[in-house]
XYZ file of C-alpha atoms in Angstrom:
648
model
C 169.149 108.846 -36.485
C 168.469 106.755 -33.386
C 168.146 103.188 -33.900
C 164.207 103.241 -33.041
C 164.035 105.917 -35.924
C 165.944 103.391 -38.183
C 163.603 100.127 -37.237
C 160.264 102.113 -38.284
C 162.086 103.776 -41.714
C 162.857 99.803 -41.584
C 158.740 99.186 -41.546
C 158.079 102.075 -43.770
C 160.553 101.130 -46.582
C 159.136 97.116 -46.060
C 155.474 98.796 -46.661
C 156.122 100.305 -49.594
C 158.028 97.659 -51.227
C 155.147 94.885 -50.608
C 152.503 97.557 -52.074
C 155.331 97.514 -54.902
C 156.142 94.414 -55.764
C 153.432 92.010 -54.266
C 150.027 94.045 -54.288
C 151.255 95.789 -57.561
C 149.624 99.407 -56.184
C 152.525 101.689 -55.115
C 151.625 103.953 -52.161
C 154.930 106.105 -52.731
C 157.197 107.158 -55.774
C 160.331 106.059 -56.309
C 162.048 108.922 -55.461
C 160.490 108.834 -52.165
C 161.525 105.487 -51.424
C 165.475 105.997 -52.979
C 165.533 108.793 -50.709
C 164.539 107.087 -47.795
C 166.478 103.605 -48.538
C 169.665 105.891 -48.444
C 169.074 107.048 -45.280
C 168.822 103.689 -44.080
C 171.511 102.494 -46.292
C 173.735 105.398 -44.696
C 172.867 104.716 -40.942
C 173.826 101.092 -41.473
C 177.202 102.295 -42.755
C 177.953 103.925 -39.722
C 176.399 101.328 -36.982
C 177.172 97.671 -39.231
C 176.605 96.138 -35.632
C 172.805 97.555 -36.011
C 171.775 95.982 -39.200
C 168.554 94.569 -38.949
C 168.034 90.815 -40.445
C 165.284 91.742 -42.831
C 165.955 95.388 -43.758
C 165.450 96.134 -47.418
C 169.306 97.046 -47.594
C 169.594 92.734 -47.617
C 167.991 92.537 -51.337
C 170.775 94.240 -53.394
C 173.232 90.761 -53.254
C 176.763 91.080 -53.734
C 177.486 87.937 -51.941
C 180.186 85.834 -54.448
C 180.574 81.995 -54.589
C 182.769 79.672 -55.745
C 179.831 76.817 -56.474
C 176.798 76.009 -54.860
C 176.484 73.061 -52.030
C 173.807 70.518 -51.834
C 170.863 70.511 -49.271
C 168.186 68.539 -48.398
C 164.600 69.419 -48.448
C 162.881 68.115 -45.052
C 159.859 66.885 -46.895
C 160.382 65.237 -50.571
C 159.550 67.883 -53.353
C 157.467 65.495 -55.589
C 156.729 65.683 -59.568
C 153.131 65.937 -60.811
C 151.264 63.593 -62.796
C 150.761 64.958 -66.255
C 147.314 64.940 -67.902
C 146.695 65.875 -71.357
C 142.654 66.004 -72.231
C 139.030 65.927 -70.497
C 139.133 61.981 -70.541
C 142.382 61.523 -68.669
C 140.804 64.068 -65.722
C 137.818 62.103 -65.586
C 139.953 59.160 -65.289
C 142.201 60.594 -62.255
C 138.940 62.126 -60.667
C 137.653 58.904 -61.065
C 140.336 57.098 -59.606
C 140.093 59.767 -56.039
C 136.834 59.638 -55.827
C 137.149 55.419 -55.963
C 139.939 55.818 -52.704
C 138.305 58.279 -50.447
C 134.838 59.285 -51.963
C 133.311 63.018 -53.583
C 136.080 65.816 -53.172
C 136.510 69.469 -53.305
C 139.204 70.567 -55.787
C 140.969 73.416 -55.204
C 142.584 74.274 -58.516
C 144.648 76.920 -60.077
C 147.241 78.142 -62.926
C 150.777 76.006 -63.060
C 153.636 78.777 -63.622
C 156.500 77.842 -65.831
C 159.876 78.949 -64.224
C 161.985 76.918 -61.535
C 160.858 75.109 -58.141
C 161.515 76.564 -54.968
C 161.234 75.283 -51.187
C 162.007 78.077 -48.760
C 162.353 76.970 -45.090
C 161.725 79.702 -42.199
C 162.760 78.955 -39.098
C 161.825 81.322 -35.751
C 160.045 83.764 -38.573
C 163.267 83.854 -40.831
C 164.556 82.326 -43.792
C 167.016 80.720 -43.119
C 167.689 78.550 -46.456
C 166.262 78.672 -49.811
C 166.267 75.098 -52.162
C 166.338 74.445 -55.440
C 163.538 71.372 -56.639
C 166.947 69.416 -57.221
C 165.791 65.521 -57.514
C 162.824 66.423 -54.981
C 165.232 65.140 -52.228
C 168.158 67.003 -52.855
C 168.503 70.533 -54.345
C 170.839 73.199 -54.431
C 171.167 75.830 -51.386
C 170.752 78.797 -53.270
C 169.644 81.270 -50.163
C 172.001 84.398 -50.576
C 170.040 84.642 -54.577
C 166.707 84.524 -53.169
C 167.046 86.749 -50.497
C 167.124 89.216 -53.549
C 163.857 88.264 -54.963
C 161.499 91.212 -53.451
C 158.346 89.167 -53.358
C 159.995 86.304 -50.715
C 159.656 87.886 -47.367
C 162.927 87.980 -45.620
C 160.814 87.660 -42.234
C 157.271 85.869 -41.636
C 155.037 86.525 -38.913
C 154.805 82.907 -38.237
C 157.554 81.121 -35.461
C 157.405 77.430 -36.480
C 159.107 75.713 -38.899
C 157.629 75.836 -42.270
C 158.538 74.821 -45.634
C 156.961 77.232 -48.490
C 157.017 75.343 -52.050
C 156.868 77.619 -54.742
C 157.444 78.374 -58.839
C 160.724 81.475 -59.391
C 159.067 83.000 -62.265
C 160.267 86.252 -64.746
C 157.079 88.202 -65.950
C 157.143 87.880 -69.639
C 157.883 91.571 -70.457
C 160.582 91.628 -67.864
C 161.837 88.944 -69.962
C 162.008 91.046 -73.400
C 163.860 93.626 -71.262
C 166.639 91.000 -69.898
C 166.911 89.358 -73.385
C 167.485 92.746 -75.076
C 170.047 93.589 -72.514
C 172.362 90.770 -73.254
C 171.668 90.900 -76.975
C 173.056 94.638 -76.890
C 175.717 93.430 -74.344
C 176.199 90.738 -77.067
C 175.591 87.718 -74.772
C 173.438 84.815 -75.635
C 169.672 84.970 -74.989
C 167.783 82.997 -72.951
C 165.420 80.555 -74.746
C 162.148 81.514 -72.584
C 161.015 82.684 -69.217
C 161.739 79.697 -68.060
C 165.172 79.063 -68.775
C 165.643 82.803 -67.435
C 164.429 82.179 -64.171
C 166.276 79.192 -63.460
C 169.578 80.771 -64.735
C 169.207 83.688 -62.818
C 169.227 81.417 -59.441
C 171.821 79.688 -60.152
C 174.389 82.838 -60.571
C 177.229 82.704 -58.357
C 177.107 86.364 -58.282
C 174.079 87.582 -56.266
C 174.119 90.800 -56.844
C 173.094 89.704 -60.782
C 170.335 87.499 -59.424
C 169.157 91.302 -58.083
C 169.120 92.659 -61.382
C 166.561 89.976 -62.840
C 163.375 90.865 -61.719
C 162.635 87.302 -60.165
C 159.317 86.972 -58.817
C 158.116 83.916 -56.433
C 154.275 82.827 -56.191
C 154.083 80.137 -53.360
C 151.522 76.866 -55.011
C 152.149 74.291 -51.238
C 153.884 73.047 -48.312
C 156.199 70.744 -47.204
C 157.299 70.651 -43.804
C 154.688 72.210 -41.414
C 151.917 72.487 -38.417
C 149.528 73.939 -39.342
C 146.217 73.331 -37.960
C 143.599 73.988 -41.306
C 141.883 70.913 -42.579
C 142.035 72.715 -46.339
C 145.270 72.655 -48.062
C 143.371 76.035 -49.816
C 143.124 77.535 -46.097
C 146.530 76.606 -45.289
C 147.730 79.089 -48.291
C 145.403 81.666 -47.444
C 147.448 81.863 -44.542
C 150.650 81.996 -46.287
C 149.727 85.211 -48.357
C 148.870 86.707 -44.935
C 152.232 86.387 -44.187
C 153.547 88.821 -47.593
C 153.414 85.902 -50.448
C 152.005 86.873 -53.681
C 148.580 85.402 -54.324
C 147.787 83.417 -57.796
C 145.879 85.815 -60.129
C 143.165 82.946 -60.389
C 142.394 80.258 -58.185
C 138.971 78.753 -58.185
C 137.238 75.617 -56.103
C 135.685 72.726 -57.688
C 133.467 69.922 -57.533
C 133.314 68.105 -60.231
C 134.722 67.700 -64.308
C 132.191 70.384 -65.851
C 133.586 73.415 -63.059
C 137.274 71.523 -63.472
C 137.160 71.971 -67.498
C 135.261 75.016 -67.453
C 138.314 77.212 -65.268
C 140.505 74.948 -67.131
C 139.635 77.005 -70.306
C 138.825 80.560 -68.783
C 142.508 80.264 -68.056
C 143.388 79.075 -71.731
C 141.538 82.214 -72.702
C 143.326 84.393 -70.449
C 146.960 82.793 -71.297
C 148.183 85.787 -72.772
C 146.893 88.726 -70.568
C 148.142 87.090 -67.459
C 151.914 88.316 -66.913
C 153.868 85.100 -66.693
C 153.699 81.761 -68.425
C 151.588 79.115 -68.082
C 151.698 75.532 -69.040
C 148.145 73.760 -67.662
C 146.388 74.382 -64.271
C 146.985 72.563 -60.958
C 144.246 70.621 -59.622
C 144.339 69.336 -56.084
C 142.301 67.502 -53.709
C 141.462 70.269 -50.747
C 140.891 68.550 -47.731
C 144.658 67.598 -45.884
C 142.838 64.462 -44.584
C 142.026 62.991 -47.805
C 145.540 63.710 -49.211
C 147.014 62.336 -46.444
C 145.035 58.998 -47.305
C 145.607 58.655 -51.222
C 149.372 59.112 -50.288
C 151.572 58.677 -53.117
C 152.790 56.182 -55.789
C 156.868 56.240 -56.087
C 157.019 59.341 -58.319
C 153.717 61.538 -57.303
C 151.241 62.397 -55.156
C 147.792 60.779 -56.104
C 146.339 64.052 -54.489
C 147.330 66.622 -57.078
C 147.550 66.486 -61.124
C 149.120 69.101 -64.134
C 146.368 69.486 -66.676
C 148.575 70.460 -69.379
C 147.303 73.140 -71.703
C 146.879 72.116 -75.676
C 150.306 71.326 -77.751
C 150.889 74.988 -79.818
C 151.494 74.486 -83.361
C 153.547 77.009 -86.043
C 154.424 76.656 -89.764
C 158.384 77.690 -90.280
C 160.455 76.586 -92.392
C 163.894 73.825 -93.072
C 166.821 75.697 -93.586
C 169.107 73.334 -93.543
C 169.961 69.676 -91.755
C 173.086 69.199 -89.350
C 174.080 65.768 -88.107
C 175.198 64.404 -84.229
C 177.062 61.891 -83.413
C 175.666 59.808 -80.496
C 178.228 57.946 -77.659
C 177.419 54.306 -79.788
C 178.280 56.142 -83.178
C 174.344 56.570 -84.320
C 174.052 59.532 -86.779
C 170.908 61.687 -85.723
C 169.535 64.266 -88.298
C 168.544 67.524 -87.138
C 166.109 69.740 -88.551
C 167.686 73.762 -88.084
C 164.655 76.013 -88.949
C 163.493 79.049 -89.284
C 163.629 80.270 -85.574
C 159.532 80.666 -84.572
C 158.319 81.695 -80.889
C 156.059 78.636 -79.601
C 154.651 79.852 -76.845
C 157.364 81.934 -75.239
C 160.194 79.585 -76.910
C 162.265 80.407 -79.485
C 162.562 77.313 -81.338
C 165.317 76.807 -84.401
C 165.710 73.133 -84.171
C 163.915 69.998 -84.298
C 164.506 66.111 -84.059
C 164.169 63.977 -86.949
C 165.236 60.628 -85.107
C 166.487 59.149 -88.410
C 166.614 59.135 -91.978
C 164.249 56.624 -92.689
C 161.302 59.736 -91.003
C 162.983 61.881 -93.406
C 162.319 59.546 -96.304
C 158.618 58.854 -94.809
C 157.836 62.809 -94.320
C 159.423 63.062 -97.935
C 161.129 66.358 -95.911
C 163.644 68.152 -98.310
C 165.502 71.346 -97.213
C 163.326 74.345 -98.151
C 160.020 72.369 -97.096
C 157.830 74.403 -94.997
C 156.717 72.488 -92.054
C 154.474 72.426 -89.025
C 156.336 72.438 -85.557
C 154.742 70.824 -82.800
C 155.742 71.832 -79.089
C 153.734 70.333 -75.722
C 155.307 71.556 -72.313
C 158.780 70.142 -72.308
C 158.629 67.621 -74.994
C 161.167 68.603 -78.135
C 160.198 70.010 -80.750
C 159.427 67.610 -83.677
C 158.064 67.924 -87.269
C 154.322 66.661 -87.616
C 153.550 67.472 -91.324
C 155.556 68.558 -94.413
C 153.692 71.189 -96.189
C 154.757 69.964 -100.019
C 151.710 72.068 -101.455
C 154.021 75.078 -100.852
C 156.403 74.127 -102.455
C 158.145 75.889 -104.951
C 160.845 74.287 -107.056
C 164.001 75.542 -104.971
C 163.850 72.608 -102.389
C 166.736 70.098 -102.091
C 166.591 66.886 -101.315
C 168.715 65.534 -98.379
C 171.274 62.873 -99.149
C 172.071 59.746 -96.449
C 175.697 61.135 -95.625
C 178.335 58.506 -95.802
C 181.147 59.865 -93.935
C 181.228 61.128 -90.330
C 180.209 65.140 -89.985
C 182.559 64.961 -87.378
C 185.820 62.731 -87.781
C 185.319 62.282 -92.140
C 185.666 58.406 -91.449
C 183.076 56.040 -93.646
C 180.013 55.460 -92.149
C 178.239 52.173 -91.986
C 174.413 52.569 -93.500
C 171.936 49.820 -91.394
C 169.172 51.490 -93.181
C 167.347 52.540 -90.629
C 170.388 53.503 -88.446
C 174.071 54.934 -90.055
C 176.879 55.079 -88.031
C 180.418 56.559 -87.407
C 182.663 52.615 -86.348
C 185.604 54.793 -85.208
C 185.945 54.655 -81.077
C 188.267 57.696 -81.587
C 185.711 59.731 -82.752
C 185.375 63.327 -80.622
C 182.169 63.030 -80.385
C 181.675 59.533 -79.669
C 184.283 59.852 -76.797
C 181.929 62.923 -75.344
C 178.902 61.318 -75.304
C 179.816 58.232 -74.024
C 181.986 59.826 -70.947
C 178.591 61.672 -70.727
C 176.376 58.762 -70.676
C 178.701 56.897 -67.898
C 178.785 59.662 -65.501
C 175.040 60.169 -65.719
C 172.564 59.171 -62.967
C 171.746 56.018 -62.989
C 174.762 54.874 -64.551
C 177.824 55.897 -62.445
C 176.416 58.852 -61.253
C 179.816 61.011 -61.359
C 178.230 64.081 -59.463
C 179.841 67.266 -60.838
C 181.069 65.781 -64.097
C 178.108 67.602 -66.596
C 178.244 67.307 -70.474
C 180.261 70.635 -70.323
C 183.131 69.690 -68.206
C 183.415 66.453 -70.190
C 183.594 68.570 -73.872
C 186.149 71.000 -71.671
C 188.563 68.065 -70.803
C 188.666 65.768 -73.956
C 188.695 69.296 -75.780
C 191.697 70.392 -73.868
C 193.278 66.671 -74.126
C 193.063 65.587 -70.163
C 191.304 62.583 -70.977
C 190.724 60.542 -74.157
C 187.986 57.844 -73.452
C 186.425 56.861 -69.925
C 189.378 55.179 -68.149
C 191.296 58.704 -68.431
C 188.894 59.674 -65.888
C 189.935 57.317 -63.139
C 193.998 58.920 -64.273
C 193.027 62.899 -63.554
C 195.697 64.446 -61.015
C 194.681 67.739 -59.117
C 197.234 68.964 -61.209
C 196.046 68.237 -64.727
C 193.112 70.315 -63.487
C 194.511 72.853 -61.631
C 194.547 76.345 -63.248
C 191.712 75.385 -66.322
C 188.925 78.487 -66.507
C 185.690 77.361 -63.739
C 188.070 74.477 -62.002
C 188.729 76.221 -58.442
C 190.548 74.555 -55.676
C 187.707 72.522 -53.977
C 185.317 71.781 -57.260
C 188.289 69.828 -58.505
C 188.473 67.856 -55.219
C 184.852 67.092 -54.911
C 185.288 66.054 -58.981
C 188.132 63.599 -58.031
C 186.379 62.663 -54.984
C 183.453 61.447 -56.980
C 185.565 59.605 -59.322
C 186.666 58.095 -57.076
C 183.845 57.043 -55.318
C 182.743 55.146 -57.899
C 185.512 52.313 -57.488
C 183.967 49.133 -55.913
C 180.599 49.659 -57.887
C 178.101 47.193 -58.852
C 179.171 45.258 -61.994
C 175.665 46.110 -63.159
C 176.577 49.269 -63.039
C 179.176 49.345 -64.762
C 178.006 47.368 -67.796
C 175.309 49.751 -68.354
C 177.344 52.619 -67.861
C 179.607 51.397 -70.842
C 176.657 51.916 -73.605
C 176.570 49.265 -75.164
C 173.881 49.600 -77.704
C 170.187 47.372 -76.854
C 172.108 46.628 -73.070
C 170.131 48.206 -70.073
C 169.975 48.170 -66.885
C 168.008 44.929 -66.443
C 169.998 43.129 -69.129
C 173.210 44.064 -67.551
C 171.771 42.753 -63.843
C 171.793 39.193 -66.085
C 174.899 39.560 -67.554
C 176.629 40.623 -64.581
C 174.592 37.706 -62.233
C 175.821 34.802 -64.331
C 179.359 35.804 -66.125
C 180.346 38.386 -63.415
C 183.849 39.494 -64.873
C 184.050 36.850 -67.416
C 181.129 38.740 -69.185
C 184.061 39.671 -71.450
C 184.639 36.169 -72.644
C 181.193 35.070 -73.306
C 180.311 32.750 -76.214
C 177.120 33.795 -78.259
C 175.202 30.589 -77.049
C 175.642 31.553 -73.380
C 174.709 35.034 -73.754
C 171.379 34.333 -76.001
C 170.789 31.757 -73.869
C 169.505 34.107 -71.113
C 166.172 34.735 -70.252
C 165.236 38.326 -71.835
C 168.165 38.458 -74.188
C 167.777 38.233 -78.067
C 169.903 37.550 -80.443
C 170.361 41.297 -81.100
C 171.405 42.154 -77.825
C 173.915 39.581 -77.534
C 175.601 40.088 -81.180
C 175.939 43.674 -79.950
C 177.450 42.422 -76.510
C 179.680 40.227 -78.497
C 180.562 43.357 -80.738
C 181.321 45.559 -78.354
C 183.662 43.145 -76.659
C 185.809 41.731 -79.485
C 186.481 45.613 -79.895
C 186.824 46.489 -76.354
C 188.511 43.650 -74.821
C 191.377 44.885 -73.239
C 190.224 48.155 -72.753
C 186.818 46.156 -70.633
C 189.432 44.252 -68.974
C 191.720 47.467 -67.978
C 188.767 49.208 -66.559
C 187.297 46.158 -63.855
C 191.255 46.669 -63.064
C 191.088 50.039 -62.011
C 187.311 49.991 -60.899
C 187.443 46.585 -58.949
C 183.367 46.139 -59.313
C 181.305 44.432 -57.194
C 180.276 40.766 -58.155
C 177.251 39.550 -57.063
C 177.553 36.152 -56.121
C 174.929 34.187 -57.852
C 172.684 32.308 -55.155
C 170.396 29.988 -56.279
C 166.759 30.661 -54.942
C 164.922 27.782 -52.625
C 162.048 26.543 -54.460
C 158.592 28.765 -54.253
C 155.837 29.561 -56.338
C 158.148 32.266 -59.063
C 160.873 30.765 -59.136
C 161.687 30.988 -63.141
C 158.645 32.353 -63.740
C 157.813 35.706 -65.544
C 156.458 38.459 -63.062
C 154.433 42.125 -64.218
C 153.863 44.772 -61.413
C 151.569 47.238 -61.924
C 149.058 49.425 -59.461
C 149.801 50.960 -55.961
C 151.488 48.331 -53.683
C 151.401 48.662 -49.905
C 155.474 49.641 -50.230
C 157.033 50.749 -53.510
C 157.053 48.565 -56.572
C 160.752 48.603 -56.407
C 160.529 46.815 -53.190
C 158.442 44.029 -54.317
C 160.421 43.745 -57.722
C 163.684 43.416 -55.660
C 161.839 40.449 -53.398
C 160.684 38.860 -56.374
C 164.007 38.893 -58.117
C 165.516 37.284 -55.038
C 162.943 34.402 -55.289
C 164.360 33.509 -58.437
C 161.800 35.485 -60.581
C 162.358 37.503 -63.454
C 160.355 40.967 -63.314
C 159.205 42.468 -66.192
C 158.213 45.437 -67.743
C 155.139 44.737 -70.242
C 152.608 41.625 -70.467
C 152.751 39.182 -73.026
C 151.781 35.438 -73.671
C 155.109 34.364 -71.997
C 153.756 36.253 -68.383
C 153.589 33.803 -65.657
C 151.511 36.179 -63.314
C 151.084 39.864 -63.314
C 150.336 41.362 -59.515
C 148.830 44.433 -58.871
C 148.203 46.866 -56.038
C 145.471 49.632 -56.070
C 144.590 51.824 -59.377
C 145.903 48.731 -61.592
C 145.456 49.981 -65.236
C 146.055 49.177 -68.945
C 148.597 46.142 -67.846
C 146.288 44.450 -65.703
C 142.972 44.678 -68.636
C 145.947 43.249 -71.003
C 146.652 40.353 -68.437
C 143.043 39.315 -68.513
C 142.689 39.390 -72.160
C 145.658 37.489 -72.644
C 144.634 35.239 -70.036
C 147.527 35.381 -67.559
C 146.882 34.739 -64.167
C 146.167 37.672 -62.168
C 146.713 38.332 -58.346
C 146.399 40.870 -55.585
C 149.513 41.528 -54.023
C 147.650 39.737 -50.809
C 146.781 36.905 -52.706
C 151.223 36.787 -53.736
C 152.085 37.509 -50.394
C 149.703 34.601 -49.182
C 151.391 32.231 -51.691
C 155.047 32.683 -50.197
C-alpha cells in the first residue's frame, strides 16, 4: 500500500465512521469497515513514521497516566442561571428585554453528562478541558480523542474553543451498568455520573470502551464573523459535530413555553437525558452588551424541567457524624429510579423533621428529586400503613465511637474530638475551597490516611514525610509531592482563613474576618464580652467561639505555630459617609460586587448579606431585586452605586 492509498482508506474509514456515529445512517457494515481499519491499522505498523494525526487508528486509547494536570480554559466556562417555572422566564425575559430591547431566542434541550471545552488549533485538537471551576479544568485530551463524535481534525485554521455536554445515551448506559454488575463492580448512579467517570480514567483505552458521545451547545475563544450565536453553531456541525435533535427560535414566552413542553413530552424518546432547555439570546451583539454578573451570563438561562416525584419506601435509618459532632439522620429506602437515578437514600436534616413528618421505619413515602438537589422526603404516606412500622428512637450514643451523646433537641451530638468521623470531616472541611484550599487532599485521601493512622486530627497534616506516604495504593511519586507541596503552601495564610477553616460551629467566613481583624492571634484568649461585643456576633456565636477554645487551646495555639498566619493589621478608616454603618449590595455593579464590598469594608463599613431595620444604606447596580423592594419597605435609604460613588 502506498502512502496516497493509505490517506484516502484514511478518508474512506473517516466517512463511514461520521455516517456511524454522528448522522446515525451507516453507509457500510461493520465488517466492511473492520476489514478496512486493519489494513490501515497494518500499514501503520510497518511505516509508524507515516501515521496520520487524525486517522481512525487514534480512537482506540491505550495511553496510561499517573494523574491528570490542570489547564486553563482561554475564555471562562460560566454556570447558568437556573429557572424553575413560566413566571421566573418572564421575569429574566423581562429583565433582557429592559437592557437591550425585543430579542430572538435561540433555544434548545440542556444534556445531563459532563462539560467539555475542546480547543483546535491550525484544524487540530490539540487539548480537551474538563468544566473544572470554569477557569480551571482538567486536561483530559488523550480520553477524548476516543470519543468518535469529536473530530480529531476541523476544517477550520483559527483558534477556536468548542463548549460542549460528554453525554452516554441512556441504553448505552444499561449496557455499561450490566457489565460491571456481572464483572461485580459498582454501578454508576446515572448517565451522568457515567460520563463524567469515564473521562476521568487514567486508562484511555477504557474511556474507548464507553460509548461517550459529545454534542457541542457554544463557544469560547473564537473569530468568527456571524452576528447569531445560532449561525455560529451551524457552522460548527459543518465541521463533523453532532447537531441537537431539537433546537427551535423564539420570540417571545408563549413559543419559549410552548418548545419548553414539546421537549417535556419527548423526554423519554430522545436518547440521552435531559434536565430543562437552554434558552439564549441570539444575536452576539446583544450578549456582548448584557455581559455577565460574577457567576453567569445574563445572556443565557437553564429552564429546569418539573421536580419528578416516586412513592418508595423507609427501610431503615443510619446516622453520620458531621466534623462539629452533629448527628444527621438518614433515610435508606427502597432504591427507586427518579429520572435516570437510582436513589436509596434521603436527608432528614434532623430529628425534630422526623418527629414533624411523624416518619417511622416501614412508612411509605414520597421522594422528591429536582436536577441536582438531594433527595428529600416531602410527605409520609401514614394511610398505608399497616401495623409493622417502628418508630425511630433519638439515639444517645455515637453510631460511630459508642460515646454519650449530648441531645440539644433540635441538634444531638457526639462531644468526643477523637471521634473517626469527626476527625474526617473536619480535615475535610479545612482542606476544602474556600477554606484552605489543600488541592489534591479529597474526602477519600483524608478517610485513606486517618484510616491507615498517618494523621490523627488537622495538625498531622502539616507532619506528613514523603515517606509516611510512599508505597500506600494511588500515592505515586509526584501526587505525593504536589500533596506536600500544597500543604505546604498553605503556611503564611490569612488568619481568616484559618479560623474558618477550623469549623467552628455558627463561625463563617465574615465572622472570622472580625475575629481575626480585632484579636488577631489572641482570638484564643478572648473574654465573652469582647467577642459579643462585635458588630454581627450573637451571643451564640461567641459561646461557641468560647467553647471551642477552652477545648482547643493548645492545640489552636500549636497550629498558628506551625502555620504562622497572616495578621491583618487593624487600620482605622478616615472618616466618610460608612464608616460604622451597615451596607447591602445587591444588582449588577459596573465591577463585581466583591470589589465594591472589599472598598466598602476598607472605609470602615460593615457589608452585609440581607436587609433589616439595622441597614444603614443598601446600594444597587442594574437588575436590583427582592433586597432592594425590602429596603424601600423598610425604609432604608437607597442609592445607585453613582449616587455612593458621588458621596466618597
Amino acid at each position: 500500500m502506498t502512502n496516497e492509498q493509505y490517506q484516502e482508506k484514511i478518508q474512506l474509514l473517516k466517512k463511514w465512521a461520521h455516517a456511524y456515529y454522528v448522522e446515525d445512517n451507516p453507509v457500510a457494515t461493520d465488517d466492511e469497515y473492520d476489514r478496512l481499519y486493519h489494513e490501515v491499522l497494518d500499514y501503520e505498523i510497518e511505516n509508524p513514521s507515516n501515521v496520520a494525526e487524525d486517522s481512525p487508528t487514534k480512537r482506540v486509547g491505550g495511553v496510561v497516566r499517573g494523574e491528570f494536570s490542570k489547564a486553563k480554559h482561554i475564555k471562562r466556562m460560566w454556570s447558568m442561571e437556573d429557572v424553575f417555572n413560566t413566571d421566573e422566564v418572564q421575569e429574566w425575559l423581562d429583565r433582557t428585554v429592559k437592557n437591550v430591547g425585543e430579542c430572538v431566542y435561540f433555544c434548545e434541550p440542556k444534556f445531563d453528562g459532563a462539560s467539555m471545552n475542546l480547543l483546535y488549533e491550525n484544524g487540530k485538537l490539540v487539548r480537551a478541558i474538563t468544566r473544572g471551576d470554569g477557569v480551571i479544568g482538567e486536561e483530559v485530551t488523550d480520553n477524548v480523542r476516543t470519543i468518535r463524535s469529536v473530530p480529531l481534525t476541523i476544517d477550520y485554521k483559527g483558534q477556536i474553543e468548542i463548549r460542549g455536554e460528554v453525554v452516554i445515551r441512556k441504553d448505552d448506559f444499561e449496557i455499561i451498568n450490566k457489565e460491571r454488575l456481572e464483572k461485580g463492580e459498582q454501578v454508576f448512579a446515572n448517565p451522568r455520573n457515567a460520563a463524567a467517570g469515564s473521562l476521568r480514567q487514567l486508562d484511555s483505552s477504557v474511556t474507548a470502551k464507553r460509548r461517550l458521545v459529545f454534542y457541542p451547545w457554544g463557544l469560547g475563544e473564537n473569530s468568527l464573523t456571524q452576528t447569531k450565536l445560532s449561525q455560529k453553531m451551524d457552522f460548527v456541525y459543518t465541521l463533523g459535530f453532532l447537531e441537537p435533535p431539537h433546537v427551535q427560535e423564539c420570540h417571545n414566552i408563549e413559543e419559549i413555553e410552548a418548545f419548553y413542553q414539546d421537549l417535556i413530552a419527548l423526554r423519554h424518546e430522545i436518547p440521552m437525558m435531559m434536565d430543562g432547555m437552554v434558552i439564549k439570546v441570539d444575536e452576539v451583539s446583544k450578549q456582548e452588551d448584557l455581559g455577565y454578573t460574577v457567576k453567569v451570563p445574563k445572556w443565557m438561562c437553564a429552564y429546569k424541567f418539573p421536580a419528578v416525584e416516586k412513592v418508595t419506601k423507609v427501610n431503615d435509618i443510619t446516622l453520620q457524624v458531621g466534623r462539629t459532632g452533629v448527628i444527621t439522620p438518614v433515610a435508606e429506602v427502597e432504591p427507586v429510579e427518579v429520572d435516570g437515578a437510582i436513589i436509596s437514600r434521603a436527608t432528614l436534616h434532623n430529628f425534630d423533621e422526623i418527629e414533624r413528618k411523624g416518619l417511622m421505619i416501614g412508612d411509605s413515602i414520597i421522594l422528591i428529586r429536582s436536577g441536582d438537589v438531594i433527595p428529600k422526603i416531602t410527605k409520609v404516606l401514614d394511610d398505608r400503613r399497616d401495623g409493622s412500622e417502628r418508630a425511630i428512637a433519638r439515639p444517645t450514643a455515637c453510631p460511630t465511637c459508642q460515646s454519650e451523646l449530648l441531645d440539644e433537641g433540635t441538634l444531638i451530638k457526639c462531644q468526643n474530638l477523637d471521634c473517626p468521623d469527626r476527625v474526617v470531616n473536619s480535615i475535610i472541611h479545612f482542606a476544602k475551597k474556600g477554606c484552605m484550599n489543600i488541592d489534591g487532599l479529597g474526602s477519600k485521601i483524608v478517610e485513606i490516611l486517618v484510616k491507615e493512622h498517618k494523621i490523627e486530627d488537622i495538625l498531622g497534616l502539616y507532619h506528613l514525610k514523603f515517606e509516611d506516604l510512599e508505597g500506600m495504593e494511588g500515592f505515586k511519586e509526584k501526587r505525593i509531592q504536589n500533596l506536600l507541596d500544597a500543604i505546604a503552601h498553605t503556611k503564611g495564610a490569612p488568619l481568616y482563613r484559618l479560623l474558618s477553616a477550623m469549623g467552628i460551629e455558627h463561625i463563617g467566613e465574615v465572622a472570622s474576618k472580625s475575629l481575626a481583624l480585632e484579636f488577631g492571634l489572641g482570638v484564643v484568649d478572648a473574654t465573652f464580652e469582647e467577642v459579643v461585643a462585635l458588630d454581627g456576633i450573637g451571643e451564640e456565636m461567641a459561646n461557641s467561639l468560647l467553647e471551642f477554645m477552652r477545648v482547643n487551646h493548645d492545640f489552636v495555639l500549636k497550629l498558628f505555630d506551625v502555620i504562622q498566619p497572616q495578621v491583618e493589621e487593624k487600620v482605622e478608616a478616615e472618616e466618610n459617609p460608612f464608616k460604622n454603618k451597615t451596607v447591602v449590595l445587591t444588582g449588577s455593579m459596573s465591577v463585581s460586587r466583591g470589589v465594591v464590598k472589599e472598598m466598602l469594608e476598607k472605609l470602615g463599613a460593615k457589608v452585609s448579606g440581607s436587609v433589616s431595620k439595622k441597614t444603614d444604606y443598601v446600594v444597587y447596580g442594574d437588575d436590583a431585586g427582592s433586597k432592594l423592594t425590602k429596603a424601600e419597605s423598610l425604609g432604608v435609604k437607597t442609592l445607585r452605586e453613582e449616587e455612593m460613588r458621588k458621596m466618597l
